[in-house]
PDB file of C-alpha atoms and ligand atoms in Angstrom:
ATOM      1  CA  MET A  24    -183.372  69.275 -41.035  1.00 86.00           C
ATOM      2  CA  VAL A  25    -180.953  71.253 -43.464  1.00 96.00           C
ATOM      3  CA  ASN A  26    -177.290  71.043 -43.137  1.00 98.00           C
ATOM      4  CA  THR A  27    -175.546  74.525 -42.821  1.00 98.00           C
ATOM      5  CA  LYS A  28    -171.983  73.118 -42.251  1.00 98.00           C
ATOM      6  CA  VAL A  29    -169.194  74.154 -44.536  1.00 98.00           C
ATOM      7  CA  THR A  30    -165.520  73.354 -44.723  1.00 98.00           C
ATOM      8  CA  LEU A  31    -162.629  75.866 -45.390  1.00 97.00           C
ATOM      9  CA  SER A  32    -159.137  74.477 -45.751  1.00 97.00           C
ATOM     10  CA  GLY A  33    -160.009  71.517 -43.456  1.00 97.00           C
ATOM     11  CA  LEU A  34    -161.861  73.552 -40.825  1.00 98.00           C
ATOM     12  CA  THR A  35    -165.569  72.717 -40.357  1.00 98.00           C
ATOM     13  CA  LEU A  36    -167.764  75.609 -39.605  1.00 98.00           C
ATOM     14  CA  ASP A  37    -171.191  75.128 -38.182  1.00 98.00           C
ATOM     15  CA  ASN A  38    -172.551  77.619 -40.778  1.00 98.00           C
ATOM     16  CA  PRO A  39    -170.754  79.928 -43.334  1.00 98.00           C
ATOM     17  CA  ILE A  40    -171.517  83.238 -41.673  1.00 98.00           C
ATOM     18  CA  ILE A  41    -168.366  85.129 -40.522  1.00 98.00           C
ATOM     19  CA  PRO A  42    -168.515  88.842 -39.332  1.00 98.00           C
ATOM     20  CA  ALA A  43    -166.021  90.610 -41.576  1.00 98.00           C
ATOM     21  CA  SER A  44    -162.806  92.294 -40.253  1.00 98.00           C
ATOM     22  CA  GLY A  45    -163.244  95.973 -39.070  1.00 97.00           C
ATOM     23  CA  THR A  46    -167.004  95.502 -38.437  1.00 98.00           C
ATOM     24  CA  PHE A  47    -167.042  93.299 -35.325  1.00 98.00           C
ATOM     25  CA  GLY A  48    -163.837  94.357 -33.257  1.00 98.00           C
ATOM     26  CA  PHE A  49    -162.468  91.268 -31.768  1.00 98.00           C
ATOM     27  CA  GLY A  50    -165.678  89.648 -31.398  1.00 98.00           C
ATOM     28  CA  TYR A  51    -165.759  89.725 -27.527  1.00 98.00           C
ATOM     29  CA  GLU A  52    -167.365  93.222 -27.654  1.00 98.00           C
ATOM     30  CA  PHE A  53    -170.597  91.490 -29.054  1.00 98.00           C
ATOM     31  CA  ALA A  54    -170.666  88.840 -26.347  1.00 98.00           C
ATOM     32  CA  ASP A  55    -173.069  90.693 -24.060  1.00 97.00           C
ATOM     33  CA  LEU A  56    -175.581  90.983 -26.658  1.00 98.00           C
ATOM     34  CA  TYR A  57    -175.874  87.251 -27.713  1.00 98.00           C
ATOM     35  CA  ASP A  58    -173.929  84.095 -27.653  1.00 98.00           C
ATOM     36  CA  ILE A  59    -171.379  84.748 -30.269  1.00 98.00           C
ATOM     37  CA  ASN A  60    -170.589  80.954 -30.478  1.00 98.00           C
ATOM     38  CA  ILE A  61    -173.498  80.552 -32.986  1.00 98.00           C
ATOM     39  CA  LEU A  62    -171.068  82.265 -35.592  1.00 98.00           C
ATOM     40  CA  GLY A  63    -169.315  80.097 -38.138  1.00 98.00           C
ATOM     41  CA  SER A  64    -166.091  81.959 -37.255  1.00 98.00           C
ATOM     42  CA  ILE A  65    -164.940  85.647 -36.755  1.00 98.00           C
ATOM     43  CA  SER A  66    -162.563  87.642 -38.845  1.00 98.00           C
ATOM     44  CA  CYS A  67    -160.887  89.861 -36.261  1.00 98.00           C
ATOM     45  CA  LYS A  68    -159.921  93.489 -36.487  1.00 98.00           C
ATOM     46  CA  GLY A  69    -157.117  94.028 -39.009  1.00 98.00           C
ATOM     47  CA  THR A  70    -153.821  93.845 -37.262  1.00 98.00           C
ATOM     48  CA  THR A  71    -150.428  95.576 -38.154  1.00 98.00           C
ATOM     49  CA  LYS A  72    -146.909  95.207 -36.651  1.00 98.00           C
ATOM     50  CA  GLU A  73    -147.151  98.605 -34.810  1.00 98.00           C
ATOM     51  CA  PRO A  74    -150.162 100.092 -33.004  1.00 98.00           C
ATOM     52  CA  ARG A  75    -152.123 102.609 -35.288  1.00 97.00           C
ATOM     53  CA  PHE A  76    -154.225 105.488 -34.304  1.00 97.00           C
ATOM     54  CA  GLY A  77    -155.889 105.581 -37.841  1.00 96.00           C
ATOM     55  CA  ASN A  78    -156.831 108.398 -39.976  1.00 97.00           C
ATOM     56  CA  PRO A  79    -157.992 111.986 -39.026  1.00 97.00           C
ATOM     57  CA  THR A  80    -161.741 112.415 -38.603  1.00 98.00           C
ATOM     58  CA  PRO A  81    -164.394 112.617 -40.065  1.00 97.00           C
ATOM     59  CA  ARG A  82    -163.636 109.147 -41.445  1.00 97.00           C
ATOM     60  CA  ILE A  83    -167.221 108.022 -42.116  1.00 97.00           C
ATOM     61  CA  ALA A  84    -169.793 109.268 -44.663  1.00 98.00           C
ATOM     62  CA  GLU A  85    -173.248 107.779 -45.199  1.00 95.00           C
ATOM     63  CA  CYS A  86    -174.462 106.874 -48.707  1.00 96.00           C
ATOM     64  CA  THR A  87    -177.624 105.576 -50.250  1.00 94.00           C
ATOM     65  CA  ASP A  88    -177.578 101.741 -49.487  1.00 96.00           C
ATOM     66  CA  GLY A  89    -174.011 102.063 -48.006  1.00 97.00           C
ATOM     67  CA  MET A  90    -171.266 103.939 -46.327  1.00 98.00           C
ATOM     68  CA  ILE A  91    -167.738 105.046 -46.851  1.00 98.00           C
ATOM     69  CA  ASN A  92    -165.041 104.433 -44.332  1.00 98.00           C
ATOM     70  CA  SER A  93    -161.494 105.853 -44.054  1.00 97.00           C
ATOM     71  CA  VAL A  94    -160.565 104.279 -40.786  1.00 97.00           C
ATOM     72  CA  GLY A  95    -156.958 103.727 -41.632  1.00 96.00           C
ATOM     73  CA  LEU A  96    -156.272 100.364 -40.023  1.00 96.00           C
ATOM     74  CA  GLN A  97    -156.694 101.676 -36.427  1.00 97.00           C
ATOM     75  CA  ASN A  98    -155.532  98.703 -34.262  1.00 98.00           C
ATOM     76  CA  PRO A  99    -153.471  98.158 -31.053  1.00 98.00           C
ATOM     77  CA  GLY A 100    -150.660  96.409 -32.890  1.00 98.00           C
ATOM     78  CA  ILE A 101    -149.716  92.583 -33.035  1.00 98.00           C
ATOM     79  CA  ASP A 102    -148.280  92.242 -29.413  1.00 98.00           C
ATOM     80  CA  LYS A 103    -151.336  93.758 -27.820  1.00 98.00           C
ATOM     81  CA  VAL A 104    -153.553  91.700 -29.985  1.00 98.00           C
ATOM     82  CA  ILE A 105    -151.858  88.521 -28.939  1.00 98.00           C
ATOM     83  CA  SER A 106    -151.414  89.411 -25.205  1.00 97.00           C
ATOM     84  CA  GLU A 107    -154.833  91.129 -24.530  1.00 98.00           C
ATOM     85  CA  GLU A 108    -157.453  90.832 -27.497  1.00 98.00           C
ATOM     86  CA  LEU A 109    -157.294  87.428 -28.370  1.00 98.00           C
ATOM     87  CA  PRO A 110    -157.386  86.040 -24.722  1.00 98.00           C
ATOM     88  CA  LYS A 111    -160.545  88.108 -24.139  1.00 98.00           C
ATOM     89  CA  LEU A 112    -162.110  86.543 -27.209  1.00 98.00           C
ATOM     90  CA  ALA A 113    -161.058  83.055 -26.149  1.00 98.00           C
ATOM     91  CA  LYS A 114    -162.973  83.683 -22.817  1.00 98.00           C
ATOM     92  CA  VAL A 115    -166.194  83.887 -24.724  1.00 98.00           C
ATOM     93  CA  TYR A 116    -165.586  82.110 -28.123  1.00 98.00           C
ATOM     94  CA  SER A 117    -164.523  78.511 -28.430  1.00 98.00           C
ATOM     95  CA  LYS A 118    -164.098  78.046 -32.199  1.00 98.00           C
ATOM     96  CA  PRO A 119    -161.152  78.729 -34.497  1.00 98.00           C
ATOM     97  CA  VAL A 120    -160.976  82.612 -35.601  1.00 98.00           C
ATOM     98  CA  ILE A 121    -159.605  84.322 -38.695  1.00 98.00           C
ATOM     99  CA  ALA A 122    -156.754  86.736 -37.889  1.00 98.00           C
ATOM    100  CA  ASN A 123    -156.853  89.586 -40.449  1.00 98.00           C
ATOM    101  CA  ILE A 124    -153.379  91.125 -40.998  1.00 98.00           C
ATOM    102  CA  SER A 125    -152.058  94.164 -42.870  1.00 97.00           C
ATOM    103  CA  GLY A 126    -148.652  95.790 -43.511  1.00 95.00           C
ATOM    104  CA  PHE A 127    -146.647  98.582 -45.013  1.00 94.00           C
ATOM    105  CA  SER A 128    -143.880  96.344 -46.541  1.00 94.00           C
ATOM    106  CA  ILE A 129    -143.530  92.681 -47.460  1.00 95.00           C
ATOM    107  CA  GLU A 130    -141.337  92.317 -44.333  1.00 96.00           C
ATOM    108  CA  GLU A 131    -144.036  93.734 -42.215  1.00 97.00           C
ATOM    109  CA  TYR A 132    -146.686  91.300 -43.544  1.00 97.00           C
ATOM    110  CA  ALA A 133    -144.383  88.318 -42.924  1.00 98.00           C
ATOM    111  CA  TYR A 134    -143.406  89.603 -39.371  1.00 98.00           C
ATOM    112  CA  THR A 135    -147.151  89.893 -38.235  1.00 98.00           C
ATOM    113  CA  CYS A 136    -148.070  86.699 -39.847  1.00 98.00           C
ATOM    114  CA  GLU A 137    -145.338  84.837 -38.036  1.00 98.00           C
ATOM    115  CA  LYS A 138    -146.266  86.160 -34.714  1.00 97.00           C
ATOM    116  CA  ILE A 139    -149.995  85.477 -35.102  1.00 97.00           C
ATOM    117  CA  ASP A 140    -149.202  82.008 -36.312  1.00 96.00           C
ATOM    118  CA  THR A 141    -148.250  81.107 -32.797  1.00 91.00           C
ATOM    119  CA  HIS A 142    -151.803  81.795 -31.374  1.00 95.00           C
ATOM    120  CA  PRO A 143    -153.676  78.538 -30.885  1.00 96.00           C
ATOM    121  CA  GLN A 144    -157.164  79.901 -31.678  1.00 98.00           C
ATOM    122  CA  VAL A 145    -156.060  81.154 -35.054  1.00 98.00           C
ATOM    123  CA  GLY A 146    -157.437  78.693 -37.599  1.00 98.00           C
ATOM    124  CA  ILE A 147    -156.916  80.854 -40.657  1.00 98.00           C
ATOM    125  CA  ILE A 148    -154.801  83.961 -41.485  1.00 98.00           C
ATOM    126  CA  GLU A 149    -156.472  86.555 -43.819  1.00 98.00           C
ATOM    127  CA  VAL A 150    -153.997  88.745 -45.362  1.00 98.00           C
ATOM    128  CA  ASN A 151    -155.386  92.166 -46.317  1.00 97.00           C
ATOM    129  CA  ILE A 152    -153.616  93.483 -49.480  1.00 96.00           C
ATOM    130  CA  SER A 153    -156.706  95.683 -50.139  1.00 91.00           C
ATOM    131  CA  CYS A 154    -157.191  98.530 -47.717  1.00 89.00           C
ATOM    132  CA  PRO A 155    -157.628 101.697 -49.674  1.00 88.00           C
ATOM    133  CA  ASN A 156    -157.318 104.056 -46.732  1.00 87.00           C
ATOM    134  CA  VAL A 157    -153.424 104.002 -46.207  1.00 88.00           C
ATOM    135  CA  HIS A 158    -150.505 105.027 -48.308  1.00 82.00           C
ATOM    136  CA  ASN A 159    -147.478 102.823 -49.078  1.00 77.00           C
ATOM    137  CA  GLY A 160    -149.329  99.753 -47.988  1.00 77.00           C
ATOM    138  CA  GLY A 161    -152.662  97.935 -48.050  1.00 79.00           C
ATOM    139  CA  MET A 162    -154.146  98.204 -51.547  1.00 84.00           C
ATOM    140  CA  SER A 163    -150.984  99.011 -53.154  1.00 85.00           C
ATOM    141  CA  PHE A 164    -150.036  95.414 -52.715  1.00 92.00           C
ATOM    142  CA  GLY A 165    -153.304  94.261 -54.085  1.00 91.00           C
ATOM    143  CA  THR A 166    -153.571  96.091 -57.303  1.00 93.00           C
ATOM    144  CA  ASN A 167    -150.728  94.460 -59.062  1.00 94.00           C
ATOM    145  CA  PRO A 168    -150.255  90.672 -59.579  1.00 97.00           C
ATOM    146  CA  ASP A 169    -146.519  90.685 -58.997  1.00 96.00           C
ATOM    147  CA  SER A 170    -146.728  92.392 -55.600  1.00 95.00           C
ATOM    148  CA  ALA A 171    -149.718  90.104 -54.598  1.00 97.00           C
ATOM    149  CA  PHE A 172    -147.521  87.171 -55.540  1.00 97.00           C
ATOM    150  CA  GLU A 173    -144.667  88.436 -53.482  1.00 97.00           C
ATOM    151  CA  VAL A 174    -146.765  89.144 -50.256  1.00 97.00           C
ATOM    152  CA  THR A 175    -148.473  85.768 -50.502  1.00 98.00           C
ATOM    153  CA  LYS A 176    -145.129  83.990 -51.045  1.00 98.00           C
ATOM    154  CA  ALA A 177    -143.618  85.860 -48.016  1.00 97.00           C
ATOM    155  CA  VAL A 178    -146.468  84.943 -45.610  1.00 98.00           C
ATOM    156  CA  LYS A 179    -146.747  81.455 -46.796  1.00 98.00           C
ATOM    157  CA  ALA A 180    -142.932  80.960 -45.876  1.00 98.00           C
ATOM    158  CA  VAL A 181    -143.587  81.755 -42.189  1.00 98.00           C
ATOM    159  CA  THR A 182    -146.828  79.849 -41.359  1.00 98.00           C
ATOM    160  CA  LYS A 183    -148.273  76.477 -41.882  1.00 95.00           C
ATOM    161  CA  LYS A 184    -151.841  77.782 -41.272  1.00 98.00           C
ATOM    162  CA  PRO A 185    -154.060  78.294 -44.070  1.00 98.00           C
ATOM    163  CA  VAL A 186    -153.615  81.755 -45.716  1.00 98.00           C
ATOM    164  CA  TYR A 187    -156.455  83.600 -47.468  1.00 98.00           C
ATOM    165  CA  ILE A 188    -155.549  86.633 -49.370  1.00 98.00           C
ATOM    166  CA  LYS A 189    -158.213  89.557 -49.290  1.00 98.00           C
ATOM    167  CA  LEU A 190    -158.443  91.088 -52.503  1.00 98.00           C
ATOM    168  CA  SER A 191    -159.436  94.729 -53.811  1.00 97.00           C
ATOM    169  CA  PRO A 192    -162.252  95.354 -56.290  1.00 97.00           C
ATOM    170  CA  ASN A 193    -160.307  98.534 -57.350  1.00 96.00           C
ATOM    171  CA  VAL A 194    -158.623  96.792 -60.204  1.00 97.00           C
ATOM    172  CA  THR A 195    -159.314  96.099 -63.874  1.00 96.00           C
ATOM    173  CA  ASP A 196    -159.205  92.324 -63.811  1.00 97.00           C
ATOM    174  CA  ILE A 197    -159.569  90.649 -60.324  1.00 98.00           C
ATOM    175  CA  THR A 198    -158.897  87.208 -61.804  1.00 98.00           C
ATOM    176  CA  GLU A 199    -155.307  88.186 -62.575  1.00 98.00           C
ATOM    177  CA  ILE A 200    -154.664  89.074 -58.923  1.00 98.00           C
ATOM    178  CA  ALA A 201    -156.432  85.838 -57.640  1.00 98.00           C
ATOM    179  CA  LYS A 202    -154.408  83.726 -59.914  1.00 98.00           C
ATOM    180  CA  ALA A 203    -151.050  85.290 -58.866  1.00 98.00           C
ATOM    181  CA  CYS A 204    -152.050  84.623 -55.166  1.00 98.00           C
ATOM    182  CA  GLU A 205    -152.829  81.086 -56.017  1.00 98.00           C
ATOM    183  CA  ALA A 206    -149.623  80.562 -57.896  1.00 98.00           C
ATOM    184  CA  ALA A 207    -147.789  81.894 -54.831  1.00 98.00           C
ATOM    185  CA  GLY A 208    -149.387  79.197 -52.603  1.00 98.00           C
ATOM    186  CA  ALA A 209    -152.494  80.985 -51.199  1.00 98.00           C
ATOM    187  CA  ASP A 210    -154.834  78.463 -49.617  1.00 98.00           C
ATOM    188  CA  GLY A 211    -157.956  80.746 -50.378  1.00 98.00           C
ATOM    189  CA  ILE A 212    -159.100  84.112 -51.459  1.00 98.00           C
ATOM    190  CA  SER A 213    -161.333  86.656 -49.538  1.00 98.00           C
ATOM    191  CA  LEU A 214    -163.110  89.067 -51.748  1.00 98.00           C
ATOM    192  CA  ILE A 215    -164.163  91.910 -52.026  1.00 98.00           C
ATOM    193  CA  ASN A 216    -162.774  94.809 -49.899  1.00 97.00           C
ATOM    194  CA  THR A 217    -164.443  98.244 -50.298  1.00 98.00           C
ATOM    195  CA  LEU A 218    -164.651 100.217 -53.526  1.00 97.00           C
ATOM    196  CA  MET A 219    -162.973 103.572 -53.723  1.00 97.00           C
ATOM    197  CA  GLY A 220    -165.508 106.369 -53.224  1.00 97.00           C
ATOM    198  CA  MET A 221    -166.188 109.957 -51.872  1.00 97.00           C
ATOM    199  CA  ARG A 222    -168.823 112.336 -50.939  1.00 98.00           C
ATOM    200  CA  ILE A 223    -168.848 116.202 -51.022  1.00 98.00           C
ATOM    201  CA  ASP A 224    -170.631 118.287 -48.349  1.00 97.00           C
ATOM    202  CA  LEU A 225    -172.774 121.061 -50.081  1.00 98.00           C
ATOM    203  CA  LYS A 226    -172.412 123.442 -47.361  1.00 98.00           C
ATOM    204  CA  THR A 227    -168.611 123.430 -47.099  1.00 98.00           C
ATOM    205  CA  ARG A 228    -168.273 122.376 -50.824  1.00 98.00           C
ATOM    206  CA  LYS A 229    -165.306 120.041 -49.454  1.00 98.00           C
ATOM    207  CA  PRO A 230    -165.021 116.241 -49.166  1.00 98.00           C
ATOM    208  CA  VAL A 231    -166.957 114.892 -46.265  1.00 98.00           C
ATOM    209  CA  ILE A 232    -164.007 112.553 -45.349  1.00 98.00           C
ATOM    210  CA  ALA A 233    -160.844 114.321 -43.973  1.00 98.00           C
ATOM    211  CA  ASN A 234    -158.754 111.907 -46.198  1.00 96.00           C
ATOM    212  CA  LYS A 235    -161.006 112.950 -49.020  1.00 97.00           C
ATOM    213  CA  MET A 236    -161.707 109.352 -50.292  1.00 97.00           C
ATOM    214  CA  GLY A 237    -162.414 106.180 -48.552  1.00 97.00           C
ATOM    215  CA  GLY A 238    -163.881 102.577 -49.077  1.00 98.00           C
ATOM    216  CA  PHE A 239    -167.624 102.197 -50.072  1.00 98.00           C
ATOM    217  CA  SER A 240    -169.358  99.097 -48.607  1.00 98.00           C
ATOM    218  CA  GLY A 241    -172.986  98.062 -47.854  1.00 98.00           C
ATOM    219  CA  PRO A 242    -175.877  96.663 -49.802  1.00 98.00           C
ATOM    220  CA  ALA A 243    -175.144  98.878 -52.925  1.00 98.00           C
ATOM    221  CA  ILE A 244    -171.927  96.925 -53.695  1.00 98.00           C
ATOM    222  CA  PHE A 245    -173.382  93.427 -53.459  1.00 98.00           C
ATOM    223  CA  PRO A 246    -173.973  92.947 -57.126  1.00 98.00           C
ATOM    224  CA  VAL A 247    -170.242  94.029 -57.715  1.00 98.00           C
ATOM    225  CA  ALA A 248    -169.073  91.559 -55.224  1.00 98.00           C
ATOM    226  CA  LEU A 249    -171.185  88.826 -56.515  1.00 98.00           C
ATOM    227  CA  ARG A 250    -169.710  89.315 -60.040  1.00 98.00           C
ATOM    228  CA  MET A 251    -166.097  89.238 -58.793  1.00 98.00           C
ATOM    229  CA  VAL A 252    -166.701  86.097 -56.698  1.00 98.00           C
ATOM    230  CA  TYR A 253    -168.278  84.443 -59.867  1.00 98.00           C
ATOM    231  CA  GLN A 254    -165.329  85.421 -61.996  1.00 98.00           C
ATOM    232  CA  VAL A 255    -162.767  84.335 -59.452  1.00 98.00           C
ATOM    233  CA  PHE A 256    -164.412  81.033 -58.895  1.00 98.00           C
ATOM    234  CA  ASP A 257    -163.901  80.298 -62.677  1.00 98.00           C
ATOM    235  CA  ALA A 258    -160.184  81.445 -62.423  1.00 98.00           C
ATOM    236  CA  VAL A 259    -158.746  79.469 -59.408  1.00 98.00           C
ATOM    237  CA  LYS A 260    -159.204  76.230 -57.778  1.00 98.00           C
ATOM    238  CA  ILE A 261    -158.769  77.384 -54.092  1.00 98.00           C
ATOM    239  CA  PRO A 262    -161.778  78.222 -51.909  1.00 98.00           C
ATOM    240  CA  ILE A 263    -163.353  81.718 -51.850  1.00 98.00           C
ATOM    241  CA  ILE A 264    -164.675  83.605 -48.862  1.00 98.00           C
ATOM    242  CA  GLY A 265    -167.279  85.930 -50.420  1.00 98.00           C
ATOM    243  CA  MET A 266    -168.289  89.335 -48.984  1.00 98.00           C
ATOM    244  CA  GLY A 267    -169.445  92.721 -49.981  1.00 98.00           C
ATOM    245  CA  GLY A 268    -172.967  94.154 -49.091  1.00 98.00           C
ATOM    246  CA  VAL A 269    -174.138  90.798 -47.763  1.00 98.00           C
ATOM    247  CA  SER A 270    -177.283  91.634 -45.508  1.00 98.00           C
ATOM    248  CA  SER A 271    -179.608  88.719 -45.816  1.00 98.00           C
ATOM    249  CA  ALA A 272    -179.700  84.818 -45.909  1.00 98.00           C
ATOM    250  CA  ARG A 273    -180.745  85.235 -49.688  1.00 98.00           C
ATOM    251  CA  ASP A 274    -177.530  87.081 -50.308  1.00 98.00           C
ATOM    252  CA  VAL A 275    -175.607  84.321 -48.592  1.00 98.00           C
ATOM    253  CA  ILE A 276    -177.161  81.661 -50.936  1.00 98.00           C
ATOM    254  CA  GLU A 277    -176.405  83.948 -53.917  1.00 98.00           C
ATOM    255  CA  MET A 278    -172.803  84.278 -52.962  1.00 98.00           C
ATOM    256  CA  MET A 279    -172.426  80.702 -52.489  1.00 98.00           C
ATOM    257  CA  LEU A 280    -174.239  79.849 -55.848  1.00 98.00           C
ATOM    258  CA  ALA A 281    -171.613  82.290 -57.373  1.00 98.00           C
ATOM    259  CA  GLY A 282    -168.690  80.268 -55.810  1.00 98.00           C
ATOM    260  CA  ALA A 283    -168.190  81.266 -52.270  1.00 98.00           C
ATOM    261  CA  SER A 284    -167.580  78.542 -49.586  1.00 98.00           C
ATOM    262  CA  ALA A 285    -168.159  80.824 -46.698  1.00 98.00           C
ATOM    263  CA  VAL A 286    -169.582  84.389 -46.543  1.00 98.00           C
ATOM    264  CA  GLN A 287    -168.618  87.391 -44.579  1.00 98.00           C
ATOM    265  CA  VAL A 288    -170.980  89.888 -43.218  1.00 98.00           C
ATOM    266  CA  GLY A 289    -169.619  93.480 -42.987  1.00 98.00           C
ATOM    267  CA  ALA A 290    -171.492  96.711 -43.157  1.00 98.00           C
ATOM    268  CA  ALA A 291    -174.700  95.057 -41.973  1.00 98.00           C
ATOM    269  CA  ASN A 292    -173.026  94.603 -38.494  1.00 98.00           C
ATOM    270  CA  LEU A 293    -172.643  98.338 -38.248  1.00 96.00           C
ATOM    271  CA  ILE A 294    -176.349  99.168 -38.911  1.00 96.00           C
ATOM    272  CA  ASP A 295    -177.586  96.350 -36.769  1.00 98.00           C
ATOM    273  CA  PRO A 296    -175.224  94.321 -34.189  1.00 98.00           C
ATOM    274  CA  PHE A 297    -177.415  91.359 -34.503  1.00 98.00           C
ATOM    275  CA  ALA A 298    -177.277  91.286 -38.385  1.00 98.00           C
ATOM    276  CA  SER A 299    -175.052  88.163 -38.420  1.00 98.00           C
ATOM    277  CA  LYS A 300    -177.089  86.313 -35.800  1.00 98.00           C
ATOM    278  CA  ASN A 301    -180.253  87.143 -37.698  1.00 98.00           C
ATOM    279  CA  ILE A 302    -178.818  85.917 -40.998  1.00 98.00           C
ATOM    280  CA  ILE A 303    -177.795  82.516 -39.210  1.00 98.00           C
ATOM    281  CA  GLU A 304    -181.221  82.196 -37.944  1.00 98.00           C
ATOM    282  CA  GLN A 305    -182.936  82.999 -41.423  1.00 98.00           C
ATOM    283  CA  LEU A 306    -180.703  80.513 -43.275  1.00 98.00           C
ATOM    284  CA  PRO A 307    -182.531  77.255 -42.546  1.00 98.00           C
ATOM    285  CA  GLU A 308    -185.885  78.672 -43.650  1.00 98.00           C
ATOM    286  CA  VAL A 309    -184.583  80.168 -46.842  1.00 98.00           C
ATOM    287  CA  MET A 310    -182.644  76.991 -47.615  1.00 98.00           C
ATOM    288  CA  ALA A 311    -185.896  74.967 -47.173  1.00 97.00           C
ATOM    289  CA  LYS A 312    -187.782  77.532 -49.399  1.00 98.00           C
ATOM    290  CA  PHE A 313    -185.346  76.994 -52.189  1.00 98.00           C
ATOM    291  CA  GLY A 314    -185.138  73.200 -51.895  1.00 98.00           C
ATOM    292  CA  ILE A 315    -181.513  73.244 -50.438  1.00 98.00           C
ATOM    293  CA  ASN A 316    -180.706  70.426 -48.061  1.00 98.00           C
ATOM    294  CA  SER A 317    -176.898  71.166 -47.599  1.00 98.00           C
ATOM    295  CA  LEU A 318    -175.099  74.437 -48.293  1.00 98.00           C
ATOM    296  CA  GLU A 319    -172.006  72.798 -49.392  1.00 97.00           C
ATOM    297  CA  GLU A 320    -173.728  71.194 -52.401  1.00 97.00           C
ATOM    298  CA  ILE A 321    -174.644  74.620 -53.776  1.00 98.00           C
ATOM    299  CA  ILE A 322    -171.178  76.191 -53.902  1.00 98.00           C
ATOM    300  CA  GLY A 323    -170.604  77.344 -57.484  1.00 98.00           C
ATOM    301  CA  GLY A 324    -173.908  75.964 -58.473  1.00 98.00           C
ATOM    302  CA  SER A 325    -174.745  78.909 -60.700  1.00 98.00           C
ATOM    303  CA  HIS A 326    -171.832  78.099 -63.145  1.00 98.00           C
TER     304      HIS A 326
HETATM  305  C1  SIN B  12    -159.581 100.718 -42.675  1.00 95.93           C
HETATM  306  O1  SIN B  12    -158.997 100.359 -41.635  1.00 95.93           O
HETATM  307  O2  SIN B  12    -159.232 101.625 -43.317  1.00 95.93           O
HETATM  308  C2  SIN B  12    -160.448  99.784 -43.407  1.00 95.93           C
HETATM  309  C3  SIN B  12    -159.732  98.409 -43.506  1.00 95.93           C
HETATM  310  C4  SIN B  12    -159.965  98.000 -45.042  1.00 95.93           C
HETATM  311  O3  SIN B  12    -160.574  98.585 -45.880  1.00 95.93           O
HETATM  312  O4  SIN B  12    -159.129  97.048 -45.421  1.00 95.93           O
END
């Protein structure tokens, strides 16, 4: 019998599989399909201080082995998330969850973090400084070590819960950003968010996406994500949640060998709502095939 348990900042997860923010709603939407309690945890839909309608449509473009989104952080706002969405999730999911928050100023990040901190089911706060689809926020905080430091410091000041900072791959050196977050007190790093991309419609000769560009995700970005997890593992001592194009149990094991302590599944959930469940079910067989008794033992094992 193999051991799939992993630990993240003192939280023990039954397995490392976590549906990624923005690809699994607030989790309860999937509870009619299967028992979502098999999931290691859930990273909930990104939440901001105010409700957001998101970007104009079209905001999705298909690509070979992936997709581009420009959703624009659509969400009901922190108050409704606390009063309506998380209570619905609590009815069908009994484990600690990851709250994913975004903002347009350092004060907004801190405000939303302080509010979500009060929710008992939130085990980890994931701070998104990497959304490529909004102006004056999101990724603009995650592409500069100084602003990454400032956001991290501000959110750490208002919560005692573990804070993981979600990083953008759209930078020259991701290790500089990760080190700045660690220096400011981050408890962990989540990486990677989407890569900036675009498509052009040959009939209209215009960008497919109304916002012109968006974030590219899916299996095509897996090697980029893996490389960045590998680099960040060498650069910091805090745990990493790896993500980016993960679509199989083999991908999960690769991510963990690169240095991830847990793994998020993103675009795969949009292709197949059972993707995270299938990966969890595949894991023991793939572990046995490669002689892995315990997943915790392989973290960073490729270095
Ligand atoms: C979005 O809402 O635009 C996607 C979220 C993200 O990329 O961080």
